JSON list of C-alpha atoms in Angstrom, two decimals:
[
{"chain": "A", "resi": 1, "resn": "MET", "atom": "CA", "xyz": [-96.92, -10.77, 22.39]},
{"chain": "A", "resi": 2, "resn": "LYS", "atom": "CA", "xyz": [-98.25, -14.12, 21.18]},
{"chain": "A", "resi": 3, "resn": "THR", "atom": "CA", "xyz": [-97.73, -17.10, 23.50]},
{"chain": "A", "resi": 4, "resn": "PRO", "atom": "CA", "xyz": [-95.71, -19.85, 21.81]},
{"chain": "A", "resi": 5, "resn": "PRO", "atom": "CA", "xyz": [-97.49, -23.18, 21.31]},
{"chain": "A", "resi": 6, "resn": "PRO", "atom": "CA", "xyz": [-96.75, -25.91, 23.86]},
{"chain": "A", "resi": 7, "resn": "GLN", "atom": "CA", "xyz": [-94.11, -28.52, 23.16]},
{"chain": "A", "resi": 8, "resn": "PRO", "atom": "CA", "xyz": [-95.53, -31.38, 21.11]},
{"chain": "A", "resi": 9, "resn": "THR", "atom": "CA", "xyz": [-96.00, -34.82, 22.62]},
{"chain": "A", "resi": 10, "resn": "ARG", "atom": "CA", "xyz": [-94.28, -37.82, 21.03]},
{"chain": "A", "resi": 11, "resn": "ALA", "atom": "CA", "xyz": [-97.37, -38.63, 18.93]},
{"chain": "A", "resi": 12, "resn": "GLU", "atom": "CA", "xyz": [-97.79, -35.00, 17.90]},
{"chain": "A", "resi": 13, "resn": "LEU", "atom": "CA", "xyz": [-94.13, -34.81, 16.93]},
{"chain": "A", "resi": 14, "resn": "ALA", "atom": "CA", "xyz": [-94.57, -37.85, 14.65]},
{"chain": "A", "resi": 15, "resn": "ILE", "atom": "CA", "xyz": [-97.42, -36.03, 12.91]},
{"chain": "A", "resi": 16, "resn": "LEU", "atom": "CA", "xyz": [-95.40, -32.82, 12.65]},
{"chain": "A", "resi": 17, "resn": "ARG", "atom": "CA", "xyz": [-92.55, -34.75, 11.03]},
{"chain": "A", "resi": 18, "resn": "VAL", "atom": "CA", "xyz": [-94.98, -35.95, 8.35]},
{"chain": "A", "resi": 19, "resn": "LEU", "atom": "CA", "xyz": [-96.23, -32.41, 7.75]},
{"chain": "A", "resi": 20, "resn": "TRP", "atom": "CA", "xyz": [-92.70, -30.95, 7.71]},
{"chain": "A", "resi": 21, "resn": "THR", "atom": "CA", "xyz": [-91.62, -33.57, 5.17]},
{"chain": "A", "resi": 22, "resn": "GLN", "atom": "CA", "xyz": [-94.69, -33.75, 2.95]},
{"chain": "A", "resi": 23, "resn": "GLY", "atom": "CA", "xyz": [-96.26, -30.32, 3.44]},
{"chain": "A", "resi": 24, "resn": "ARG", "atom": "CA", "xyz": [-100.02, -29.89, 3.50]},
{"chain": "A", "resi": 25, "resn": "CYS", "atom": "CA", "xyz": [-101.84, -33.20, 4.08]},
{"chain": "A", "resi": 26, "resn": "THR", "atom": "CA", "xyz": [-105.28, -34.62, 4.73]},
{"chain": "A", "resi": 27, "resn": "VAL", "atom": "CA", "xyz": [-105.87, -36.81, 7.78]},
{"chain": "A", "resi": 28, "resn": "ARG", "atom": "CA", "xyz": [-105.75, -39.86, 5.50]},
{"chain": "A", "resi": 29, "resn": "GLN", "atom": "CA", "xyz": [-102.37, -38.82, 4.05]},
{"chain": "A", "resi": 30, "resn": "VAL", "atom": "CA", "xyz": [-100.93, -38.30, 7.53]},
{"chain": "A", "resi": 31, "resn": "HIS", "atom": "CA", "xyz": [-102.33, -41.66, 8.65]},
{"chain": "A", "resi": 32, "resn": "GLU", "atom": "CA", "xyz": [-100.85, -43.45, 5.63]},
{"chain": "A", "resi": 33, "resn": "ALA", "atom": "CA", "xyz": [-97.45, -41.83, 6.18]},
{"chain": "A", "resi": 34, "resn": "LEU", "atom": "CA", "xyz": [-97.48, -42.91, 9.82]},
{"chain": "A", "resi": 35, "resn": "GLN", "atom": "CA", "xyz": [-98.37, -46.46, 8.75]},
{"chain": "A", "resi": 36, "resn": "GLU", "atom": "CA", "xyz": [-95.20, -46.53, 6.63]},
{"chain": "A", "resi": 37, "resn": "THR", "atom": "CA", "xyz": [-93.03, -45.56, 9.60]},
{"chain": "A", "resi": 38, "resn": "GLN", "atom": "CA", "xyz": [-92.69, -46.81, 13.14]},
{"chain": "A", "resi": 39, "resn": "GLU", "atom": "CA", "xyz": [-96.25, -45.67, 13.98]},
{"chain": "A", "resi": 40, "resn": "LYS", "atom": "CA", "xyz": [-97.90, -48.70, 12.36]},
{"chain": "A", "resi": 41, "resn": "ASP", "atom": "CA", "xyz": [-100.46, -49.21, 15.15]},
{"chain": "A", "resi": 42, "resn": "THR", "atom": "CA", "xyz": [-101.98, -45.74, 14.90]},
{"chain": "A", "resi": 43, "resn": "VAL", "atom": "CA", "xyz": [-105.63, -45.81, 13.86]},
{"chain": "A", "resi": 44, "resn": "TYR", "atom": "CA", "xyz": [-107.22, -43.21, 11.62]},
{"chain": "A", "resi": 45, "resn": "THR", "atom": "CA", "xyz": [-109.54, -41.80, 14.29]},
{"chain": "A", "resi": 46, "resn": "THR", "atom": "CA", "xyz": [-106.59, -41.29, 16.64]},
{"chain": "A", "resi": 47, "resn": "VAL", "atom": "CA", "xyz": [-104.76, -39.29, 13.97]},
{"chain": "A", "resi": 48, "resn": "LEU", "atom": "CA", "xyz": [-107.91, -37.22, 13.40]},
{"chain": "A", "resi": 49, "resn": "LYS", "atom": "CA", "xyz": [-108.30, -36.50, 17.12]},
{"chain": "A", "resi": 50, "resn": "LEU", "atom": "CA", "xyz": [-104.60, -35.64, 17.49]},
{"chain": "A", "resi": 51, "resn": "LEU", "atom": "CA", "xyz": [-104.81, -33.21, 14.56]},
{"chain": "A", "resi": 52, "resn": "GLN", "atom": "CA", "xyz": [-107.91, -31.59, 16.08]},
{"chain": "A", "resi": 53, "resn": "ASN", "atom": "CA", "xyz": [-106.10, -31.19, 19.42]},
{"chain": "A", "resi": 54, "resn": "MET", "atom": "CA", "xyz": [-102.98, -29.90, 17.67]},
{"chain": "A", "resi": 55, "resn": "THR", "atom": "CA", "xyz": [-105.11, -27.29, 15.88]},
{"chain": "A", "resi": 56, "resn": "GLU", "atom": "CA", "xyz": [-106.44, -26.07, 19.24]},
{"chain": "A", "resi": 57, "resn": "LYS", "atom": "CA", "xyz": [-102.89, -25.93, 20.63]},
{"chain": "A", "resi": 58, "resn": "GLY", "atom": "CA", "xyz": [-101.63, -23.95, 17.64]},
{"chain": "A", "resi": 59, "resn": "LEU", "atom": "CA", "xyz": [-99.24, -26.65, 16.42]},
{"chain": "A", "resi": 60, "resn": "VAL", "atom": "CA", "xyz": [-101.04, -27.10, 13.08]},
{"chain": "A", "resi": 61, "resn": "ARG", "atom": "CA", "xyz": [-103.42, -25.07, 10.91]},
{"chain": "A", "resi": 62, "resn": "ARG", "atom": "CA", "xyz": [-106.52, -26.55, 9.32]},
{"chain": "A", "resi": 63, "resn": "ASP", "atom": "CA", "xyz": [-107.84, -25.42, 5.94]},
{"chain": "A", "resi": 64, "resn": "GLU", "atom": "CA", "xyz": [-111.60, -25.98, 6.01]},
{"chain": "A", "resi": 65, "resn": "ARG", "atom": "CA", "xyz": [-112.42, -24.56, 2.57]},
{"chain": "A", "resi": 66, "resn": "GLU", "atom": "CA", "xyz": [-112.97, -28.00, 1.06]},
{"chain": "A", "resi": 67, "resn": "ARG", "atom": "CA", "xyz": [-114.92, -30.99, 2.30]},
{"chain": "A", "resi": 68, "resn": "THR", "atom": "CA", "xyz": [-111.73, -32.81, 3.23]},
{"chain": "A", "resi": 69, "resn": "HIS", "atom": "CA", "xyz": [-109.79, -30.71, 5.72]},
{"chain": "A", "resi": 70, "resn": "VAL", "atom": "CA", "xyz": [-106.14, -30.15, 4.96]},
{"chain": "A", "resi": 71, "resn": "TYR", "atom": "CA", "xyz": [-103.57, -29.66, 7.72]},
{"chain": "A", "resi": 72, "resn": "GLU", "atom": "CA", "xyz": [-100.19, -27.98, 7.72]},
{"chain": "A", "resi": 73, "resn": "ALA", "atom": "CA", "xyz": [-97.59, -27.40, 10.40]},
{"chain": "A", "resi": 74, "resn": "ALA", "atom": "CA", "xyz": [-98.01, -24.06, 12.17]},
{"chain": "A", "resi": 75, "resn": "VAL", "atom": "CA", "xyz": [-94.65, -24.36, 13.92]},
{"chain": "A", "resi": 76, "resn": "ASN", "atom": "CA", "xyz": [-91.20, -24.21, 12.37]},
{"chain": "A", "resi": 77, "resn": "GLU", "atom": "CA", "xyz": [-89.24, -27.47, 12.34]},
{"chain": "A", "resi": 78, "resn": "GLN", "atom": "CA", "xyz": [-85.87, -26.00, 13.38]},
{"chain": "A", "resi": 79, "resn": "LYS", "atom": "CA", "xyz": [-87.40, -23.81, 16.09]},
{"chain": "A", "resi": 80, "resn": "THR", "atom": "CA", "xyz": [-89.35, -26.77, 17.51]},
{"chain": "A", "resi": 81, "resn": "GLN", "atom": "CA", "xyz": [-86.23, -28.97, 17.47]},
{"chain": "A", "resi": 82, "resn": "ARG", "atom": "CA", "xyz": [-84.23, -26.24, 19.25]},
{"chain": "A", "resi": 83, "resn": "GLU", "atom": "CA", "xyz": [-86.89, -25.84, 21.93]},
{"chain": "A", "resi": 84, "resn": "LEU", "atom": "CA", "xyz": [-87.10, -29.60, 22.51]},
{"chain": "A", "resi": 85, "resn": "LEU", "atom": "CA", "xyz": [-83.30, -29.85, 22.60]},
{"chain": "A", "resi": 86, "resn": "ARG", "atom": "CA", "xyz": [-82.99, -26.89, 24.98]},
{"chain": "A", "resi": 87, "resn": "ASP", "atom": "CA", "xyz": [-85.51, -28.51, 27.33]},
{"chain": "A", "resi": 88, "resn": "LEU", "atom": "CA", "xyz": [-83.78, -31.90, 27.17]},
{"chain": "A", "resi": 89, "resn": "MET", "atom": "CA", "xyz": [-80.35, -30.32, 27.69]},
{"chain": "A", "resi": 90, "resn": "GLU", "atom": "CA", "xyz": [-81.57, -28.47, 30.79]},
{"chain": "A", "resi": 91, "resn": "ARG", "atom": "CA", "xyz": [-83.50, -31.38, 32.31]},
{"chain": "A", "resi": 92, "resn": "ALA", "atom": "CA", "xyz": [-81.22, -34.32, 31.49]},
{"chain": "A", "resi": 93, "resn": "PHE", "atom": "CA", "xyz": [-77.75, -32.77, 31.11]},
{"chain": "A", "resi": 94, "resn": "GLY", "atom": "CA", "xyz": [-77.79, -29.91, 33.59]},
{"chain": "A", "resi": 95, "resn": "GLY", "atom": "CA", "xyz": [-77.53, -27.40, 30.75]},
{"chain": "A", "resi": 96, "resn": "SER", "atom": "CA", "xyz": [-74.30, -28.89, 29.41]},
{"chain": "A", "resi": 97, "resn": "ALA", "atom": "CA", "xyz": [-74.18, -28.92, 25.61]},
{"chain": "A", "resi": 98, "resn": "ALA", "atom": "CA", "xyz": [-70.93, -30.90, 25.77]},
{"chain": "A", "resi": 99, "resn": "SER", "atom": "CA", "xyz": [-72.53, -33.69, 27.82]},
{"chain": "A", "resi": 100, "resn": "LEU", "atom": "CA", "xyz": [-75.45, -33.86, 25.44]},
{"chain": "A", "resi": 101, "resn": "VAL", "atom": "CA", "xyz": [-73.20, -34.07, 22.35]},
{"chain": "A", "resi": 102, "resn": "ILE", "atom": "CA", "xyz": [-70.88, -36.64, 23.93]},
{"chain": "A", "resi": 103, "resn": "GLN", "atom": "CA", "xyz": [-73.84, -38.80, 24.91]},
{"chain": "A", "resi": 104, "resn": "ALA", "atom": "CA", "xyz": [-75.43, -38.46, 21.46]},
{"chain": "A", "resi": 105, "resn": "LEU", "atom": "CA", "xyz": [-72.23, -39.40, 19.62]},
{"chain": "A", "resi": 106, "resn": "SER", "atom": "CA", "xyz": [-71.54, -42.34, 21.93]},
{"chain": "A", "resi": 107, "resn": "PHE", "atom": "CA", "xyz": [-75.10, -43.60, 21.41]},
{"chain": "A", "resi": 108, "resn": "LYS", "atom": "CA", "xyz": [-75.16, -43.62, 17.61]},
{"chain": "A", "resi": 109, "resn": "ARG", "atom": "CA", "xyz": [-72.29, -43.53, 15.15]},
{"chain": "A", "resi": 110, "resn": "ALA", "atom": "CA", "xyz": [-72.26, -40.36, 13.06]},
{"chain": "A", "resi": 111, "resn": "SER", "atom": "CA", "xyz": [-71.87, -40.58, 9.29]},
{"chain": "A", "resi": 112, "resn": "PRO", "atom": "CA", "xyz": [-68.81, -38.99, 7.64]},
{"chain": "A", "resi": 113, "resn": "GLU", "atom": "CA", "xyz": [-71.08, -36.21, 6.36]},
{"chain": "A", "resi": 114, "resn": "GLU", "atom": "CA", "xyz": [-72.45, -35.56, 9.85]},
{"chain": "A", "resi": 115, "resn": "LEU", "atom": "CA", "xyz": [-68.94, -35.52, 11.31]},
{"chain": "A", "resi": 116, "resn": "GLU", "atom": "CA", "xyz": [-67.90, -32.97, 8.69]},
{"chain": "A", "resi": 117, "resn": "GLU", "atom": "CA", "xyz": [-70.87, -30.77, 9.64]},
{"chain": "A", "resi": 118, "resn": "ILE", "atom": "CA", "xyz": [-69.90, -31.09, 13.31]},
{"chain": "A", "resi": 119, "resn": "ARG", "atom": "CA", "xyz": [-66.28, -30.14, 12.51]},
{"chain": "A", "resi": 120, "resn": "LYS", "atom": "CA", "xyz": [-67.45, -27.06, 10.60]},
{"chain": "A", "resi": 121, "resn": "LEU", "atom": "CA", "xyz": [-69.63, -26.02, 13.50]},
{"chain": "A", "resi": 122, "resn": "LEU", "atom": "CA", "xyz": [-66.78, -26.53, 15.97]},
{"chain": "A", "resi": 123, "resn": "ASP", "atom": "CA", "xyz": [-64.44, -24.48, 13.75]},
{"chain": "A", "resi": 124, "resn": "LYS", "atom": "CA", "xyz": [-67.05, -21.73, 13.54]},
{"chain": "A", "resi": 125, "resn": "ASN", "atom": "CA", "xyz": [-67.50, -21.73, 17.33]},
{"chain": "A", "resi": 126, "resn": "GLU", "atom": "CA", "xyz": [-63.74, -21.51, 17.82]},
{"chain": "A", "resi": 127, "resn": "GLY", "atom": "CA", "xyz": [-63.56, -18.51, 15.52]},
{"chain": "A", "resi": 128, "resn": "GLY", "atom": "CA", "xyz": [-62.17, -20.43, 12.55]},
{"chain": "A", "resi": 129, "resn": "LYS", "atom": "CA", "xyz": [-59.14, -21.77, 14.43]},
{"chain": "A", "resi": 130, "resn": "LYS", "atom": "CA", "xyz": [-58.08, -25.38, 13.94]}
]
């Protein structure tokens, strides 16, 4: 059985978010996308080195068929989020999903759409009862 890739670091996760959103990208495209977000200080060579390391870890795949290498995420967004959340829930909230959700909702106000999604999930978990 194949060993799952390690959890991404904060910087690696920022790169994965670019690849999940935009799809296949060159180093330059990833760098430019990071410049437009909160990662404004990231230099091109750092992005290149991170992508090389991420390739070795199995977090991204590199297409070397052309002169400019193209990278794509090798890990699924939802699966990665679940693994990160599971780890956080265990380490910070003693495994309590309720504590995690309460803390998350008290930290940042949810939009009406998000609240509706949460209600649907709660209804589903309760077996459709209201």
